[in-house]
Short mmCIF file of C-alpha atoms in Angstrom, two decimals:
data_model
loop_
_atom_site.label_atom_id
_atom_site.label_comp_id
_atom_site.label_asym_id
_atom_site.label_seq_id
_atom_site.Cartn_x
_atom_site.Cartn_y
_atom_site.Cartn_z
CA MET A 9 5.41 11.99 36.76
CA THR A 10 1.80 12.97 36.18
CA ARG A 11 -0.63 10.32 35.08
CA GLN A 12 -2.27 10.81 31.74
CA ARG A 13 -6.02 11.09 32.17
CA ASN A 14 -7.19 8.78 29.46
CA PRO A 15 -10.79 7.84 30.07
CA VAL A 16 -10.42 4.88 27.77
CA LEU A 17 -7.71 2.25 28.08
CA THR A 18 -6.59 2.69 24.51
CA ASP A 19 -3.19 2.42 22.94
CA SER A 20 -2.25 3.22 19.40
CA PHE A 21 0.71 2.55 17.21
CA ASN A 22 1.68 3.82 13.76
CA ILE A 23 4.40 2.66 11.47
CA VAL A 24 5.34 3.51 7.89
CA PHE A 25 7.71 1.32 5.94
CA GLY A 26 8.82 0.52 2.42
CA ALA A 27 6.99 -2.11 0.41
CA THR A 28 9.60 -4.86 0.55
CA GLU A 29 9.38 -8.30 2.18
CA LEU A 30 12.20 -7.50 4.57
CA GLU A 31 10.78 -4.19 5.74
CA ALA A 32 7.31 -5.68 6.10
CA ARG A 33 8.69 -8.51 8.19
CA ALA A 34 10.67 -6.10 10.38
CA ALA A 35 7.66 -3.83 10.84
CA LEU A 36 5.48 -6.77 11.81
CA ALA A 37 8.06 -8.07 14.27
CA HIS A 38 8.23 -4.61 15.86
CA LEU A 39 4.44 -4.45 16.07
CA MET A 40 4.26 -7.88 17.74
CA GLU A 41 6.82 -6.75 20.32
CA GLN A 42 4.70 -3.68 21.06
CA LEU A 43 1.59 -5.83 21.42
CA ALA A 44 3.37 -8.13 23.85
CA VAL A 45 4.34 -5.09 25.94
CA LEU A 46 0.71 -3.94 25.85
CA GLY A 47 -0.38 -7.29 27.25
CA LEU A 48 -1.88 -8.92 24.17
CA PRO A 49 -3.09 -12.42 25.14
CA ALA A 50 -0.63 -14.95 23.76
CA HIS A 51 -3.32 -17.04 22.13
CA ARG A 52 -4.27 -14.11 19.89
CA ALA A 53 -0.71 -13.17 18.95
CA GLY A 54 -0.34 -16.04 16.49
CA ASP A 55 -3.58 -15.22 14.68
CA ILE A 56 -2.73 -11.54 14.41
CA GLN A 57 0.79 -12.20 13.21
CA LEU A 58 -0.48 -14.58 10.53
CA VAL A 59 -3.24 -12.27 9.29
CA LEU A 60 -0.98 -9.23 9.09
CA ALA A 61 1.75 -11.26 7.38
CA GLU A 62 -0.79 -12.31 4.73
CA VAL A 63 -2.07 -8.75 4.30
CA LEU A 64 1.40 -7.26 4.02
CA ASN A 65 2.52 -9.97 1.58
CA ASN A 66 -0.46 -9.07 -0.59
CA VAL A 67 0.42 -5.38 -0.55
CA VAL A 68 4.08 -6.02 -1.39
CA GLU A 69 3.45 -8.64 -4.09
CA HIS A 70 0.17 -7.51 -5.61
CA ALA A 71 -0.62 -3.89 -4.78
CA TYR A 72 2.95 -2.83 -5.49
CA GLN A 73 3.57 -5.76 -7.86
CA GLY A 74 6.77 -6.78 -6.16
CA SER A 75 8.47 -3.59 -7.30
CA GLY A 76 9.84 -2.77 -3.87
CA GLN A 77 8.76 0.81 -4.46
CA GLY A 78 6.13 2.53 -2.36
CA GLU A 79 5.11 2.88 1.24
CA ILE A 80 2.81 0.97 3.52
CA HIS A 81 1.11 2.62 6.49
CA LEU A 82 0.08 0.41 9.39
CA HIS A 83 -2.09 1.96 12.09
CA MET A 84 -3.24 0.11 15.18
CA VAL A 85 -5.67 0.96 17.94
CA LYS A 86 -6.00 -1.35 20.93
CA SER A 87 -8.52 -1.43 23.73
CA PRO A 88 -8.95 -4.29 26.20
CA GLU A 89 -11.75 -5.73 24.05
CA GLN A 90 -10.68 -5.01 20.52
CA LEU A 91 -7.66 -4.64 18.32
CA ASP A 92 -8.16 -2.68 15.10
CA PHE A 93 -5.76 -2.21 12.25
CA CYS A 94 -5.72 -0.09 9.15
CA VAL A 95 -3.29 -0.96 6.37
CA CYS A 96 -2.98 1.71 3.69
CA ASP A 97 -1.00 1.77 0.49
CA ALA A 98 -0.89 3.59 -2.83
CA GLY A 99 -0.64 0.49 -4.99
CA ARG A 100 -3.06 -1.15 -7.40
CA PRO A 101 -6.60 -1.71 -6.14
CA LEU A 102 -8.01 -5.11 -5.29
CA PRO A 103 -9.65 -6.72 -8.32
CA GLY A 104 -13.08 -5.18 -8.73
CA GLU A 105 -12.21 -2.89 -5.81
CA GLU A 106 -13.72 -5.39 -3.41
CA LEU A 107 -12.60 -7.98 -0.89
CA PRO A 108 -11.95 -11.43 -2.34
CA LYS A 109 -14.33 -14.19 -1.34
CA ALA A 110 -13.68 -16.28 1.72
CA CYS A 111 -13.85 -19.89 0.57
CA PHE A 112 -10.98 -22.26 1.07
CA PRO A 113 -9.96 -24.11 -2.09
CA ASP A 114 -11.42 -27.55 -2.78
CA LEU A 115 -8.97 -30.24 -1.75
CA ASN A 116 -11.00 -33.15 -3.11
CA VAL A 117 -8.76 -33.43 -6.14
CA PRO A 118 -5.93 -35.70 -7.24
CA THR A 119 -2.57 -34.93 -5.62
CA ASP A 120 -1.12 -33.29 -8.69
CA GLY A 121 -4.13 -30.96 -8.82
CA LEU A 122 -3.79 -29.71 -5.25
CA PRO A 123 -3.71 -25.93 -4.99
CA GLU A 124 -0.52 -24.23 -3.86
CA GLY A 125 -2.18 -20.89 -3.29
CA GLY A 126 -5.44 -19.16 -2.64
CA PHE A 127 -5.37 -19.65 1.10
CA GLY A 128 -4.34 -16.16 2.17
CA TRP A 129 -7.69 -14.36 2.02
CA CYS A 130 -9.45 -17.37 3.52
CA LEU A 131 -7.17 -17.20 6.53
CA ILE A 132 -7.66 -13.43 6.78
CA HIS A 133 -11.47 -13.80 6.75
CA GLU A 134 -11.42 -16.73 9.14
CA LEU A 135 -9.26 -15.10 11.80
CA THR A 136 -10.67 -11.56 11.84
CA SER A 137 -13.92 -10.47 13.46
CA ALA A 138 -14.22 -7.50 11.11
CA LEU A 139 -12.79 -6.81 7.68
CA GLY A 140 -13.33 -3.88 5.34
CA TYR A 141 -11.85 -2.42 2.18
CA GLU A 142 -12.18 0.93 0.50
CA ARG A 143 -10.44 2.56 -2.39
CA VAL A 144 -10.01 6.22 -1.44
CA GLU A 145 -8.34 8.78 -3.70
CA GLY A 146 -5.98 6.32 -5.28
CA ARG A 147 -5.16 4.51 -2.04
CA ASN A 148 -6.13 1.12 -0.68
CA VAL A 149 -7.51 1.22 2.84
CA LEU A 150 -7.93 -2.18 4.49
CA THR A 151 -9.42 -2.31 7.98
CA LEU A 152 -9.22 -5.37 10.22
CA GLY A 153 -10.67 -6.04 13.64
CA PHE A 154 -9.80 -8.70 16.20
CA ASP A 155 -12.01 -9.43 19.15
CA LEU A 156 -9.70 -9.94 22.11
CA LEU A 157 -12.26 -11.33 24.52
CA THR A 158 -13.23 -14.35 22.43
CA GLY A 159 -11.36 -15.76 19.46
CA ALA A 160 -10.13 -19.29 18.86
CA MET B 19 16.71 -22.92 3.71
CA PRO B 20 18.65 -25.12 6.13
CA LEU B 21 17.45 -28.68 5.69
CA THR B 22 19.18 -31.74 7.09
CA THR B 23 18.34 -35.32 6.20
CA THR B 24 18.69 -38.68 7.86
CA GLU B 25 17.31 -42.10 7.01
CA GLN B 26 15.25 -44.22 9.36
CA ASN B 27 13.23 -47.39 8.85
CA GLY B 28 13.48 -47.08 5.09
CA ALA B 29 12.17 -43.51 5.11
CA ARG B 30 13.98 -40.21 4.79
CA ILE B 31 13.58 -37.58 7.51
CA VAL B 32 14.03 -34.00 6.33
CA THR B 33 14.45 -31.61 9.24
CA VAL B 34 13.73 -27.92 8.73
CA ASN B 35 16.27 -25.97 10.78
CA ALA B 36 14.48 -22.65 10.51
CA GLU B 37 11.75 -20.94 12.50
CA ARG B 38 9.75 -19.71 9.52
CA ILE B 39 8.59 -20.95 6.16
CA ASP B 40 7.04 -17.85 4.64
CA ALA B 41 6.72 -15.74 1.51
CA ALA B 42 10.37 -14.66 1.66
CA MET B 43 11.68 -18.24 1.56
CA ALA B 44 8.91 -20.33 0.01
CA ILE B 45 10.57 -20.65 -3.39
CA GLN B 46 13.93 -21.55 -1.82
CA PHE B 47 12.25 -24.13 0.41
CA LYS B 48 10.57 -25.79 -2.55
CA GLU B 49 13.83 -25.93 -4.48
CA ASP B 50 15.85 -27.22 -1.51
CA MET B 51 13.21 -29.88 -0.88
CA ARG B 52 13.43 -30.94 -4.49
CA LEU B 53 17.18 -31.40 -4.16
CA LYS B 54 16.81 -33.40 -0.95
CA THR B 55 13.99 -35.64 -2.15
CA GLU B 56 14.11 -36.03 -5.92
CA SER B 57 15.61 -39.47 -5.45
CA GLY B 58 15.46 -41.74 -2.44
CA PRO B 59 12.84 -43.50 -0.33
CA ASP B 60 9.14 -43.43 -1.13
CA ARG B 61 8.33 -42.02 2.30
CA ILE B 62 9.60 -38.62 3.33
CA VAL B 63 8.90 -37.31 6.83
CA LEU B 64 9.23 -33.55 7.18
CA ASP B 65 10.24 -32.61 10.72
CA LEU B 66 8.72 -29.19 11.42
CA SER B 67 9.40 -29.06 15.15
CA SER B 68 11.63 -25.99 14.84
CA VAL B 69 9.12 -24.09 12.71
CA THR B 70 6.96 -21.67 14.67
CA PHE B 71 5.47 -19.72 11.77
CA ILE B 72 4.18 -20.51 8.31
CA ASP B 73 1.98 -18.34 6.15
CA SER B 74 -0.04 -19.28 3.06
CA SER B 75 3.11 -19.16 0.93
CA GLY B 76 4.85 -21.55 3.27
CA LEU B 77 1.86 -23.85 3.19
CA GLY B 78 1.85 -23.73 -0.60
CA ALA B 79 5.54 -24.56 -0.67
CA ILE B 80 4.94 -27.67 1.46
CA VAL B 81 2.13 -28.71 -0.90
CA ALA B 82 4.45 -28.13 -3.84
CA ALA B 83 7.14 -30.21 -2.15
CA MET B 84 4.69 -33.07 -1.88
CA LYS B 85 3.53 -32.76 -5.47
CA GLN B 86 7.07 -32.80 -6.80
CA LEU B 87 7.76 -36.15 -5.12
CA GLY B 88 5.67 -37.79 -7.81
CA GLN B 89 3.54 -40.90 -7.97
CA GLY B 90 3.71 -43.49 -5.24
CA ARG B 91 5.70 -41.35 -2.82
CA LYS B 92 4.42 -39.77 0.37
CA LEU B 93 5.23 -36.67 2.40
CA ASP B 94 4.27 -36.96 6.07
CA LEU B 95 4.61 -34.08 8.52
CA ALA B 96 5.80 -34.33 12.11
CA GLY B 97 6.22 -32.05 15.10
CA LEU B 98 3.86 -29.27 14.07
CA THR B 99 3.91 -26.43 16.58
CA PRO B 100 0.52 -24.89 17.56
CA MET B 101 0.26 -22.07 15.03
CA VAL B 102 1.53 -24.23 12.17
CA ASP B 103 -0.95 -26.93 13.13
CA LYS B 104 -3.70 -24.31 13.14
CA VAL B 105 -2.88 -23.22 9.59
CA PHE B 106 -3.13 -26.82 8.39
CA ARG B 107 -6.45 -27.34 10.17
CA LEU B 108 -8.03 -24.06 9.01
CA THR B 109 -7.18 -24.79 5.38
CA ARG B 110 -8.24 -28.46 5.76
CA MET B 111 -4.74 -29.48 4.70
CA ASP B 112 -4.80 -31.85 7.66
CA THR B 113 -7.01 -34.03 5.42
CA VAL B 114 -4.36 -34.08 2.71
CA PHE B 115 -1.25 -34.71 4.80
CA THR B 116 -0.75 -37.18 7.63
CA LEU B 117 0.28 -35.09 10.64
CA PHE B 118 2.23 -36.69 13.48
CA PRO B 119 2.62 -34.84 16.80
CA THR B 120 6.25 -35.93 17.07
CA LEU B 121 8.89 -37.61 14.96
CA GLU B 122 8.65 -40.64 17.21
CA ASP B 123 4.95 -40.92 16.42
CA ALA B 124 5.74 -40.88 12.71
CA PHE B 125 7.69 -44.10 13.15
CA ALA B 126 5.64 -45.73 15.86
CA SER B 127 2.72 -46.58 13.58
CA ALA B 128 2.93 -49.40 11.06
CA THR B 129 2.19 -47.22 8.04
CA GLY B 130 4.38 -46.44 5.11
CA GLY B 131 6.51 -49.52 5.33
CA SER B 132 8.72 -50.10 2.40
CA GLY B 133 11.20 -52.89 2.88
CA THR B 134 11.21 -55.12 5.91
CA GLY B 135 10.13 -53.62 9.19
CA ILE B 136 11.33 -54.99 12.48
CA SER B 137 8.53 -55.06 15.02
CA GLY B 138 8.94 -53.90 18.61
#
C-alpha cells in the first residue's frame, strides 16, 4: 500500500444530516468516534462534544424552528494543533445576523428568578478559541476553532 | 427519564439512571422530577453519578427542578462527573447549588437536617 504524501498532518470529515434531535445526536456521536480514532486528547473531547451539541441544538430548535425539516452540514478539519468546524444550514439567520453576546446570566437573584436558559452561547464562547458567523446566500455559516495544544 | 428514589436521614435521594440529561430529554426530566419530589422531604439529593453529559438544556432542567420544589426545600447535587462538574462551574451554577463529590459526602456533613439526626 503506498503512503499518501500529505505534507501536512491534516484530517477532514464531512457529514450531512437532517435537522432533528436524533439525527444531530447520532451525527455528533459518529464525529466523536472519528475524533477518538484520530487521537483527539481526551480532555478536549468533552469540551468539543458540549459545544457542538449546543450549536446543533440551536440549529434544530431555532434555525429550523423545530420543524425537523432541512439539512445540516458539519465539516471538520483537524491538524495536531487545531480543530476547526464549520456548521452550515439553510434555516433562519441569527438575530441581527450576528453572534449573540457571551455573558453568563446573573445568578444573584431569588431562587424563583433563576434563569433556566441562556447558557448555551456562553458555553460556546467560553470553550472555543475562535468563533465566527456569516450569513451567505440564505445560509448560516458558523465556524468554530479549538486549540488542541492548550485548552482547559 | 429513569429516576429511582430512596430515603435516607430524612432526605430523599433521587438517582438519575441515565448517561445524559440533554435537549432531547430535558422536558421529560423536569416532569419526572416533579412527580418524584412534589411531596416529601425538604431536602432532595440528586445523584448524578451515572450522568456523563449535560448540555445547557439539561442544566436548565435541573434548575427548573429546584425551582419547582418551592419555598423552604433544597436540591443538593452529588456525584458530578468531570464534564458535568465543568458545566456547573463555567455557568457559576456551583454557587447556586451545593455540590457533593459523592453521595456519601452529601450525608457526611451536618447540613440540611430535618428531624433528629443521629451523630456518628
